[in-house]
Short mmCIF file of C-alpha atoms in Angstrom, two decimals:
data_model
loop_
_atom_site.label_atom_id
_atom_site.label_comp_id
_atom_site.label_asym_id
_atom_site.label_seq_id
_atom_site.Cartn_x
_atom_site.Cartn_y
_atom_site.Cartn_z
CA MET A 1 22.73 82.50 54.66
CA PHE A 2 23.22 86.25 54.30
CA LEU A 3 20.07 88.59 54.53
CA LYS A 4 20.84 92.06 52.86
CA SER A 5 19.08 94.75 55.17
CA ALA A 6 16.34 95.44 52.62
CA ALA A 7 15.45 91.77 52.54
CA VAL A 8 15.12 91.88 56.52
CA ALA A 9 13.12 94.83 56.22
CA ALA A 10 10.98 93.54 53.36
CA ALA A 11 10.30 90.14 55.66
CA LEU A 12 9.49 92.09 58.95
CA PRO A 13 5.63 91.91 57.87
CA LEU A 14 6.09 87.97 57.40
CA LEU A 15 7.54 87.77 60.93
CA ALA A 16 4.52 89.39 62.19
CA LEU A 17 2.25 86.94 60.65
CA ALA A 18 4.08 83.90 61.82
CA ALA A 19 3.12 82.36 65.35
CA PRO A 20 4.78 84.45 68.35
CA LEU A 21 8.30 82.71 68.59
CA ALA A 22 8.94 80.61 71.64
CA ASP A 23 11.81 78.91 73.26
CA ILE A 24 12.31 75.79 71.85
CA VAL A 25 14.03 74.14 74.90
CA GLY A 26 12.09 74.51 78.27
CA ASN A 27 8.67 75.22 77.53
CA GLY A 28 7.36 71.63 78.06
CA SER A 29 7.73 70.47 74.21
CA THR A 30 9.38 67.12 73.35
CA VAL A 31 11.72 66.04 70.70
CA ALA A 32 12.05 62.43 70.55
CA ASP A 33 15.08 60.22 69.67
CA ASP A 34 13.85 59.69 66.21
CA GLY A 35 13.94 63.41 65.30
CA LYS A 36 10.38 64.15 65.44
CA TYR A 37 8.98 67.14 67.30
CA TYR A 38 5.80 66.38 69.45
CA VAL A 39 2.56 68.29 69.27
CA GLU A 40 -0.78 67.57 71.00
CA SER A 41 -4.11 68.75 71.92
CA GLU A 42 -7.42 67.16 73.20
CA GLY A 43 -7.99 64.41 71.05
CA ILE A 44 -5.40 64.82 68.61
CA ARG A 45 -1.75 64.40 68.51
CA ALA A 46 0.72 64.84 65.81
CA ASN A 47 4.68 64.44 65.16
CA PHE A 48 6.63 67.08 62.69
CA ILE A 49 9.95 66.85 61.08
CA PRO A 50 12.23 69.54 59.83
CA TYR A 51 12.62 67.93 56.29
CA GLY A 52 10.07 69.53 54.35
CA ALA A 53 8.22 71.05 57.35
CA SER A 54 6.26 67.85 57.25
CA ILE A 55 3.91 66.00 59.21
CA SER A 56 4.96 62.26 59.97
CA ASN A 57 2.17 61.02 62.07
CA LEU A 58 -1.10 62.05 63.36
CA TRP A 59 -3.36 60.42 65.67
CA VAL A 60 -7.15 60.69 66.29
CA THR A 61 -9.44 58.48 68.12
CA ASP A 62 -11.93 56.60 65.76
CA VAL A 63 -15.50 54.87 66.50
CA HIS A 64 -13.93 51.85 67.99
CA GLY A 65 -12.50 54.06 70.84
CA LEU A 66 -8.75 53.38 69.39
CA ASP A 67 -6.19 55.91 68.33
CA ARG A 68 -5.06 55.62 64.43
CA ASP A 69 -2.33 57.22 62.78
CA ILE A 70 -3.85 58.23 59.75
CA VAL A 71 -1.26 59.86 57.54
CA LEU A 72 1.66 58.21 55.65
CA GLY A 73 5.27 58.79 56.63
CA PHE A 74 8.45 56.99 57.82
CA ASP A 75 9.28 55.84 61.32
CA ASN A 76 12.58 57.66 61.73
CA ALA A 77 12.84 61.51 60.74
CA SER A 78 16.49 60.81 59.27
CA TYR A 79 15.00 58.44 56.46
CA TYR A 80 13.13 61.07 54.53
CA GLY A 81 16.22 62.37 53.27
CA ILE A 82 17.57 59.20 52.23
CA ASP A 83 14.34 57.46 50.44
CA GLN A 84 14.76 57.63 46.88
CA GLN A 85 11.09 57.42 46.14
CA HIS A 86 10.63 60.88 47.60
CA PRO A 87 6.62 60.72 47.31
CA HIS A 88 6.43 64.00 48.93
CA LEU A 89 5.10 62.61 52.05
CA GLY A 90 3.65 65.42 54.42
CA GLY A 91 5.66 68.14 53.30
CA VAL A 92 5.32 71.48 51.97
CA PRO A 93 6.24 71.84 48.34
CA GLY A 94 7.51 74.89 46.86
CA ARG A 95 8.30 77.62 46.03
CA TYR A 96 5.70 76.73 43.68
CA ALA A 97 3.74 73.71 44.16
CA ASN A 98 2.05 71.27 41.66
CA ARG A 99 3.14 71.56 37.90
CA ILE A 100 4.82 73.98 35.54
CA LYS A 101 4.23 73.49 31.67
CA ASN A 102 7.43 73.26 29.81
CA SER A 103 9.41 74.42 33.25
CA THR A 104 8.95 77.97 31.97
CA PHE A 105 7.14 81.04 32.90
CA GLU A 106 7.05 84.74 32.17
CA ILE A 107 7.14 87.88 34.52
CA ASP A 108 7.09 91.30 32.73
CA GLY A 109 8.37 90.14 29.52
CA GLU A 110 11.21 88.03 30.97
CA VAL A 111 11.03 84.26 30.56
CA PHE A 112 12.28 81.93 33.33
CA HIS A 113 13.45 78.30 33.14
CA THR A 114 12.82 76.12 36.20
CA ASP A 115 14.39 72.67 37.11
CA PRO A 116 12.58 70.12 34.89
CA ASN A 117 12.09 67.34 37.31
CA GLU A 118 9.17 65.40 35.87
CA HIS A 119 8.30 63.70 32.70
CA GLY A 120 11.63 63.36 31.38
CA GLY A 121 12.30 66.99 31.64
CA LEU A 122 8.76 68.04 30.33
CA ASN A 123 7.84 69.98 33.27
CA THR A 124 8.54 71.20 36.72
CA LEU A 125 6.58 69.31 39.68
CA HIS A 126 6.46 70.95 43.27
CA GLY A 127 9.29 73.44 43.09
CA GLY A 128 11.91 70.93 41.37
CA SER A 129 14.31 68.33 42.24
CA ASN A 130 15.53 70.45 45.31
CA GLY A 131 12.21 72.12 46.17
CA TRP A 132 11.17 73.01 49.50
CA ASP A 133 9.97 69.65 50.52
CA TYR A 134 13.55 68.25 49.84
CA ARG A 135 15.09 70.69 52.34
CA ASN A 136 15.72 70.94 56.10
CA TRP A 137 13.79 73.67 57.49
CA THR A 138 14.72 75.62 60.46
CA VAL A 139 12.58 75.23 63.76
CA VAL A 140 12.15 78.74 65.19
CA ALA A 141 9.47 77.59 67.83
CA HIS A 142 8.21 74.68 69.44
CA THR A 143 5.56 74.53 72.15
CA THR A 144 3.32 71.71 73.33
CA ASP A 145 0.71 72.51 71.07
CA SER A 146 2.38 74.35 68.11
CA ILE A 147 5.66 74.29 65.80
CA THR A 148 6.86 76.97 63.44
CA PHE A 149 9.35 76.45 60.66
CA SER A 150 11.45 78.70 58.46
CA ILE A 151 13.02 78.60 55.09
CA ILE A 152 14.93 80.96 52.99
CA ASP A 153 14.96 80.12 49.27
CA GLU A 154 17.74 82.27 47.48
CA ASP A 155 17.53 84.02 44.11
CA GLY A 156 17.98 81.46 41.32
CA GLU A 157 17.33 78.39 43.27
CA GLN A 158 15.93 75.80 41.06
CA GLY A 159 15.35 78.78 38.34
CA PHE A 160 13.06 81.03 40.46
CA PRO A 161 14.18 84.69 40.51
CA GLY A 162 14.29 86.64 43.71
CA GLN A 163 14.81 85.65 47.19
CA VAL A 164 11.73 84.37 49.45
CA ILE A 165 11.37 83.80 53.31
CA SER A 166 8.80 81.67 54.33
CA TYR A 167 7.37 80.50 57.55
CA VAL A 168 5.10 77.77 58.29
CA THR A 169 2.84 77.04 61.68
CA TYR A 170 1.09 74.21 62.57
CA THR A 171 -1.17 74.44 65.78
CA LEU A 172 -3.31 71.69 67.46
CA THR A 173 -6.53 72.63 69.25
CA PRO A 174 -8.99 70.18 70.65
CA TYR A 175 -9.83 67.89 67.69
CA GLN A 176 -8.29 70.32 65.22
CA TRP A 177 -5.16 70.88 63.26
CA HIS A 178 -4.67 74.42 61.93
CA LEU A 179 -1.58 75.43 59.05
CA ARG A 180 -0.64 78.81 58.31
CA MET A 181 1.94 79.42 55.51
CA THR A 182 3.19 82.83 54.87
CA ALA A 183 5.97 83.77 52.33
CA VAL A 184 7.56 87.17 51.37
CA ALA A 185 9.43 87.80 47.85
CA THR A 186 12.17 90.11 49.37
CA THR A 187 14.06 91.12 45.94
CA LYS A 188 12.11 90.36 42.85
CA LYS A 189 8.79 89.21 41.48
CA THR A 190 8.38 85.47 41.85
CA PRO A 191 5.83 83.10 41.58
CA ILE A 192 4.70 81.56 44.98
CA MET A 193 2.13 78.60 45.69
CA LEU A 194 2.09 76.16 48.43
CA SER A 195 0.05 73.40 49.82
CA SER A 196 0.32 70.76 52.37
CA HIS A 197 1.04 67.33 50.56
CA VAL A 198 -0.22 64.83 53.23
CA TYR A 199 -1.25 61.21 52.16
CA TRP A 200 -4.19 60.05 54.26
CA ASN A 201 -5.66 56.70 54.91
CA LEU A 202 -8.64 57.33 57.71
CA ASP A 203 -8.40 53.44 58.77
CA GLY A 204 -4.74 53.52 59.71
CA PHE A 205 -4.05 50.48 57.30
CA GLN A 206 -6.16 48.37 59.97
CA ASN A 207 -9.49 47.78 58.15
CA PRO A 208 -9.50 43.97 57.74
CA ASP A 209 -11.71 44.19 54.88
CA GLU A 210 -10.18 46.80 52.61
CA PRO A 211 -6.49 47.67 52.39
CA THR A 212 -7.21 50.85 50.10
CA ALA A 213 -8.77 54.20 50.60
CA LEU A 214 -11.34 53.58 48.12
CA ASN A 215 -13.81 52.76 50.59
CA HIS A 216 -13.25 56.96 51.82
CA THR A 217 -16.41 58.92 51.10
CA LEU A 218 -15.37 62.43 49.58
CA SER A 219 -17.59 65.56 49.42
CA LEU A 220 -16.28 68.85 47.31
CA PRO A 221 -19.78 70.89 47.90
CA TYR A 222 -18.28 74.06 45.87
CA SER A 223 -16.32 72.27 43.07
CA GLY A 224 -18.59 71.96 39.99
CA GLN A 225 -15.46 72.45 37.82
CA ARG A 226 -11.94 71.42 37.54
CA VAL A 227 -8.78 72.45 35.60
CA GLY A 228 -8.55 70.57 32.31
CA THR A 229 -5.26 68.89 31.89
CA ASP A 230 -3.40 66.82 29.06
CA GLY A 231 -2.21 63.31 29.41
CA ILE A 232 0.80 64.16 31.69
CA LEU A 233 -1.61 66.41 33.65
CA ILE A 234 -0.50 69.77 32.50
CA PRO A 235 -3.19 72.19 32.63
CA ASP A 236 -4.54 73.02 29.07
CA GLY A 237 -6.10 76.42 29.63
CA THR A 238 -9.73 74.70 29.97
CA ILE A 239 -12.01 74.73 32.83
CA LEU A 240 -14.26 71.64 32.68
CA PRO A 241 -17.74 71.09 34.04
CA ASN A 242 -17.98 68.32 36.52
CA GLN A 243 -21.47 67.13 35.18
CA LEU A 244 -24.00 65.89 37.63
CA TYR A 245 -23.56 62.02 38.28
CA ASP A 246 -20.31 61.71 36.22
CA VAL A 247 -17.10 60.36 37.69
CA ASN A 248 -15.88 63.85 38.90
CA ASP A 249 -19.10 64.90 40.38
CA PHE A 250 -18.49 65.18 44.27
CA TRP A 251 -20.57 68.22 44.57
CA SER A 252 -24.05 67.13 44.59
CA SER A 253 -23.71 64.43 47.20
CA PRO A 254 -20.92 62.51 48.73
CA LYS A 255 -19.66 59.36 47.52
CA GLN A 256 -16.73 56.91 47.67
CA LEU A 257 -13.58 57.28 46.05
CA GLY A 258 -14.18 53.81 44.39
CA ALA A 259 -17.49 54.31 43.47
CA ASN A 260 -17.11 54.88 39.80
CA PHE A 261 -14.04 52.52 39.13
CA SER A 262 -15.94 50.45 36.94
CA ASN A 263 -17.04 53.47 34.97
CA PRO A 264 -14.99 53.62 31.71
CA ASP A 265 -14.92 57.39 31.79
CA LEU A 266 -12.43 57.26 34.76
CA LEU A 267 -9.74 55.75 32.43
CA GLY A 268 -7.75 58.70 31.68
CA ASN A 269 -9.18 61.10 34.36
CA CYS A 270 -5.77 61.18 36.00
CA GLY A 271 -3.67 61.06 33.01
CA THR A 272 -3.07 58.62 29.97
CA ASN A 273 -4.00 55.03 30.82
CA CYS A 274 -4.43 56.06 34.46
CA THR A 275 -7.83 55.17 36.22
CA GLY A 276 -8.68 57.20 39.28
CA TYR A 277 -8.08 60.64 40.39
CA ASP A 278 -5.15 63.21 40.27
CA THR A 279 -7.31 66.50 39.72
CA CYS A 280 -7.60 69.81 40.52
CA TYR A 281 -10.92 71.08 41.56
CA ILE A 282 -12.00 74.79 41.69
CA VAL A 283 -13.59 76.02 45.00
CA ASN A 284 -16.36 77.90 43.77
CA ARG A 285 -17.87 79.74 47.05
CA ALA A 286 -17.91 83.36 45.71
CA GLN A 287 -21.13 82.51 43.68
CA ASN A 288 -23.27 82.70 47.03
CA GLY A 289 -21.86 85.99 47.89
CA PRO A 290 -19.51 87.14 50.45
CA TYR A 291 -18.43 84.15 52.80
CA ASP A 292 -16.00 83.46 55.74
CA TRP A 293 -13.95 80.45 54.79
CA HIS A 294 -14.08 79.11 58.61
CA ASP A 295 -18.19 78.65 58.17
CA LYS A 296 -18.07 75.91 55.96
CA PRO A 297 -15.67 72.86 54.70
CA VAL A 298 -14.69 73.07 51.20
CA ALA A 299 -14.02 69.14 51.42
CA THR A 300 -14.97 66.23 53.61
CA LEU A 301 -13.18 62.96 53.70
CA ALA A 302 -14.67 60.05 55.97
CA SER A 303 -14.21 56.51 56.64
CA PRO A 304 -17.20 54.02 57.04
CA TRP A 305 -15.23 51.36 58.91
CA SER A 306 -13.28 53.70 61.30
CA GLY A 307 -15.89 56.65 61.54
CA ILE A 308 -13.16 59.24 61.14
CA GLN A 309 -13.99 62.35 59.43
CA ILE A 310 -12.03 65.31 58.37
CA ASP A 311 -13.79 68.54 57.47
CA ILE A 312 -11.11 71.02 55.62
CA PHE A 313 -11.65 74.55 55.82
CA SER A 314 -9.47 76.74 53.81
CA GLU A 315 -9.45 80.35 52.08
CA GLN A 316 -7.60 78.90 48.89
CA GLU A 317 -9.70 78.59 45.74
CA ALA A 318 -8.94 75.02 44.34
CA PHE A 319 -8.31 71.60 45.87
CA GLN A 320 -6.40 68.66 44.43
CA VAL A 321 -7.28 65.20 44.85
CA TYR A 322 -5.12 62.23 44.24
CA SER A 323 -6.28 58.64 44.77
CA CYS A 324 -2.69 57.17 44.93
CA GLY A 325 -2.99 55.33 41.77
CA GLY A 326 1.14 55.45 41.45
CA GLN A 327 1.51 53.50 44.62
CA ASN A 328 2.59 50.09 43.80
CA GLY A 329 3.81 48.42 47.30
CA SER A 330 7.18 49.60 47.37
CA LEU A 331 6.40 52.21 49.92
CA THR A 332 6.31 50.87 53.77
CA ILE A 333 3.76 51.69 56.23
CA LYS A 334 4.92 52.76 59.63
CA GLU A 335 5.26 50.70 62.97
CA THR A 336 2.17 52.70 64.23
CA GLN A 337 0.05 51.37 61.27
CA GLY A 338 -1.43 48.06 59.68
CA PHE A 339 -1.21 44.57 61.23
CA PHE A 340 1.39 42.41 62.20
CA ASN A 341 0.12 38.98 62.31
CA THR A 342 -1.57 38.64 59.04
CA SER A 343 -0.18 37.75 55.54
CA ARG A 344 -1.31 41.23 54.40
CA PRO A 345 1.91 42.89 53.25
CA ARG A 346 3.01 45.85 55.19
CA VAL A 347 2.96 48.10 52.25
CA VAL A 348 1.21 50.77 50.70
CA PRO A 349 -1.17 49.27 47.91
CA GLN A 350 -2.24 50.92 44.86
CA TYR A 351 -5.12 53.20 45.84
CA GLY A 352 -4.30 52.69 49.43
CA CYS A 353 -4.18 56.33 50.31
CA VAL A 354 -5.70 59.96 49.15
CA VAL A 355 -3.68 63.24 48.95
CA MET A 356 -5.95 66.25 49.48
CA GLU A 357 -4.08 69.45 48.79
CA VAL A 358 -5.40 73.23 49.39
CA GLU A 359 -3.80 75.54 46.90
CA ASP A 360 -4.69 77.80 44.00
CA TRP A 361 -5.25 76.92 40.42
CA VAL A 362 -2.60 74.67 39.14
CA ASP A 363 -0.06 76.21 36.83
CA ALA A 364 -1.90 79.74 36.83
CA ILE A 365 1.61 81.48 36.04
CA ASN A 366 1.02 80.06 32.43
CA GLN A 367 -2.61 80.81 31.96
CA PRO A 368 -2.94 84.66 32.01
CA GLU A 369 -6.44 84.44 30.80
CA TRP A 370 -7.25 82.99 34.23
CA GLN A 371 -6.64 86.49 35.65
CA ARG A 372 -4.84 84.89 38.74
CA SER A 373 -1.69 86.74 38.74
CA LYS A 374 -2.48 88.48 41.93
CA ARG A 375 -2.48 85.11 43.87
CA ASN A 376 0.21 83.92 42.22
CA ILE A 377 3.10 86.54 41.71
CA PHE A 378 4.65 88.44 44.65
CA GLY A 379 7.11 90.99 44.60
CA PRO A 380 8.90 93.19 47.25
CA GLY A 381 6.21 95.84 47.36
CA ASP A 382 3.42 93.53 47.65
CA GLY A 383 2.01 91.61 50.76
CA PRO A 384 2.99 88.35 51.93
CA TYR A 385 1.52 85.26 50.13
CA VAL A 386 -0.73 83.49 52.71
CA LEU A 387 -2.45 80.25 52.99
CA GLU A 388 -4.78 78.99 55.63
CA ALA A 389 -6.59 75.74 56.59
CA THR A 390 -8.21 73.91 59.39
CA TYR A 391 -8.89 70.09 59.59
CA ASN A 392 -11.40 69.35 62.02
CA PHE A 393 -11.50 65.89 63.06
CA SER A 394 -14.72 63.80 64.44
CA VAL A 395 -16.33 60.44 64.31
CA ASN A 396 -19.50 60.06 62.03
CA HIS A 397 -21.47 57.66 63.94
CA ASP A 398 -24.03 57.66 61.32
CA LEU A 399 -21.99 56.75 58.41
CA SER A 400 -20.33 53.91 60.54
CA ALA A 401 -23.87 52.51 61.88
CA ALA A 402 -24.74 52.19 58.17
CA TYR A 403 -21.76 50.46 56.92
CA ASN A 404 -21.92 47.91 59.81
CA ALA A 405 -25.80 47.33 58.84
CA SER A 406 -24.89 46.62 55.43
CA LYS A 407 -22.29 44.56 56.27
CA ALA A 408 -24.53 42.82 58.56
CA THR A 409 -27.20 42.26 55.77
CA LEU A 410 -24.58 40.85 53.21
CA SER A 411 -23.53 38.39 55.80
CA GLY A 412 -26.92 36.99 56.60
CA TYR A 413 -27.30 38.33 60.20
#
């Protein structure tokens, strides 16, 4: 792709924000025969692929002392571009993540129409049918503990105005996964909102008693509100309270994702006739005054069976939770997951995972009253779009011990 000199100049601040470029060959890093790029640090290792700048495997050690691969993906990197379901496994949706109402938005009085790729053409999802997680990114740096991808999104692609240049850097440090996403609009004002669309099962589908992720405990300490949506999950402009002890209350105390599945209020919570979660929660940290996003997590997910816990830190001001109600057993699990000598099918069942996305408020480009334009619209004279997050992995021994004690009590021992 050809970059005009002005575009290159506009992208220079972005280059400075990306990880230092390293030789892809000869630095001790590994690229496997299956097309995956290996990255590792103490207590954690992961595989990444250029397709969608996606994470395909992530291993951490559980309470039993065993390494579990806790993210969904495919065994071979080449299959990501072939699979017809395209569930956005571990990729970077862009240039505008989540949904755009009516596949339209307006900037400075001009109306733009994006690719209407969901609900029969009623809206745009994750940037359109050729969004960023449908494309092969360029690997510009790869070391033993880090990898950087880049993409150039041209003017008019999927209906978005202007060229955008983006870099995504993933780095592993002991027991942590760090991600930094930067993007610069080089020629015109345009919407930019990215995220990391990872499907998690903290048991690696190896819990003999529970095939789903509904046993996972979730805490959202700053999320007393959520974005209101219609029956196809398009924001309707309202900000709704998550009342104490209701189905969307994950802020007052942690609770299992399946804790309220018998509550009739959960029906329709993730769209018409849908039971579960596909919800954009607002992150309300500023109410407590100035904060450093590194200090406290915006979300914590833990499994009582494996004991694996993730604390998610980010400077983003919304957090999407999807409880995988749309999974129906048609997506297979990897060779590194599940069981081989049991009758349990080697597939992802309904509610067999949970997606957690750090992002901004969904479809804020169509809700001017929210006053989010400075976090959603970027032009050549603006600074770069930036998203940062850290995933901290640990073992929650107390949660696991309580689970085992409860199980022993129920079994009569």
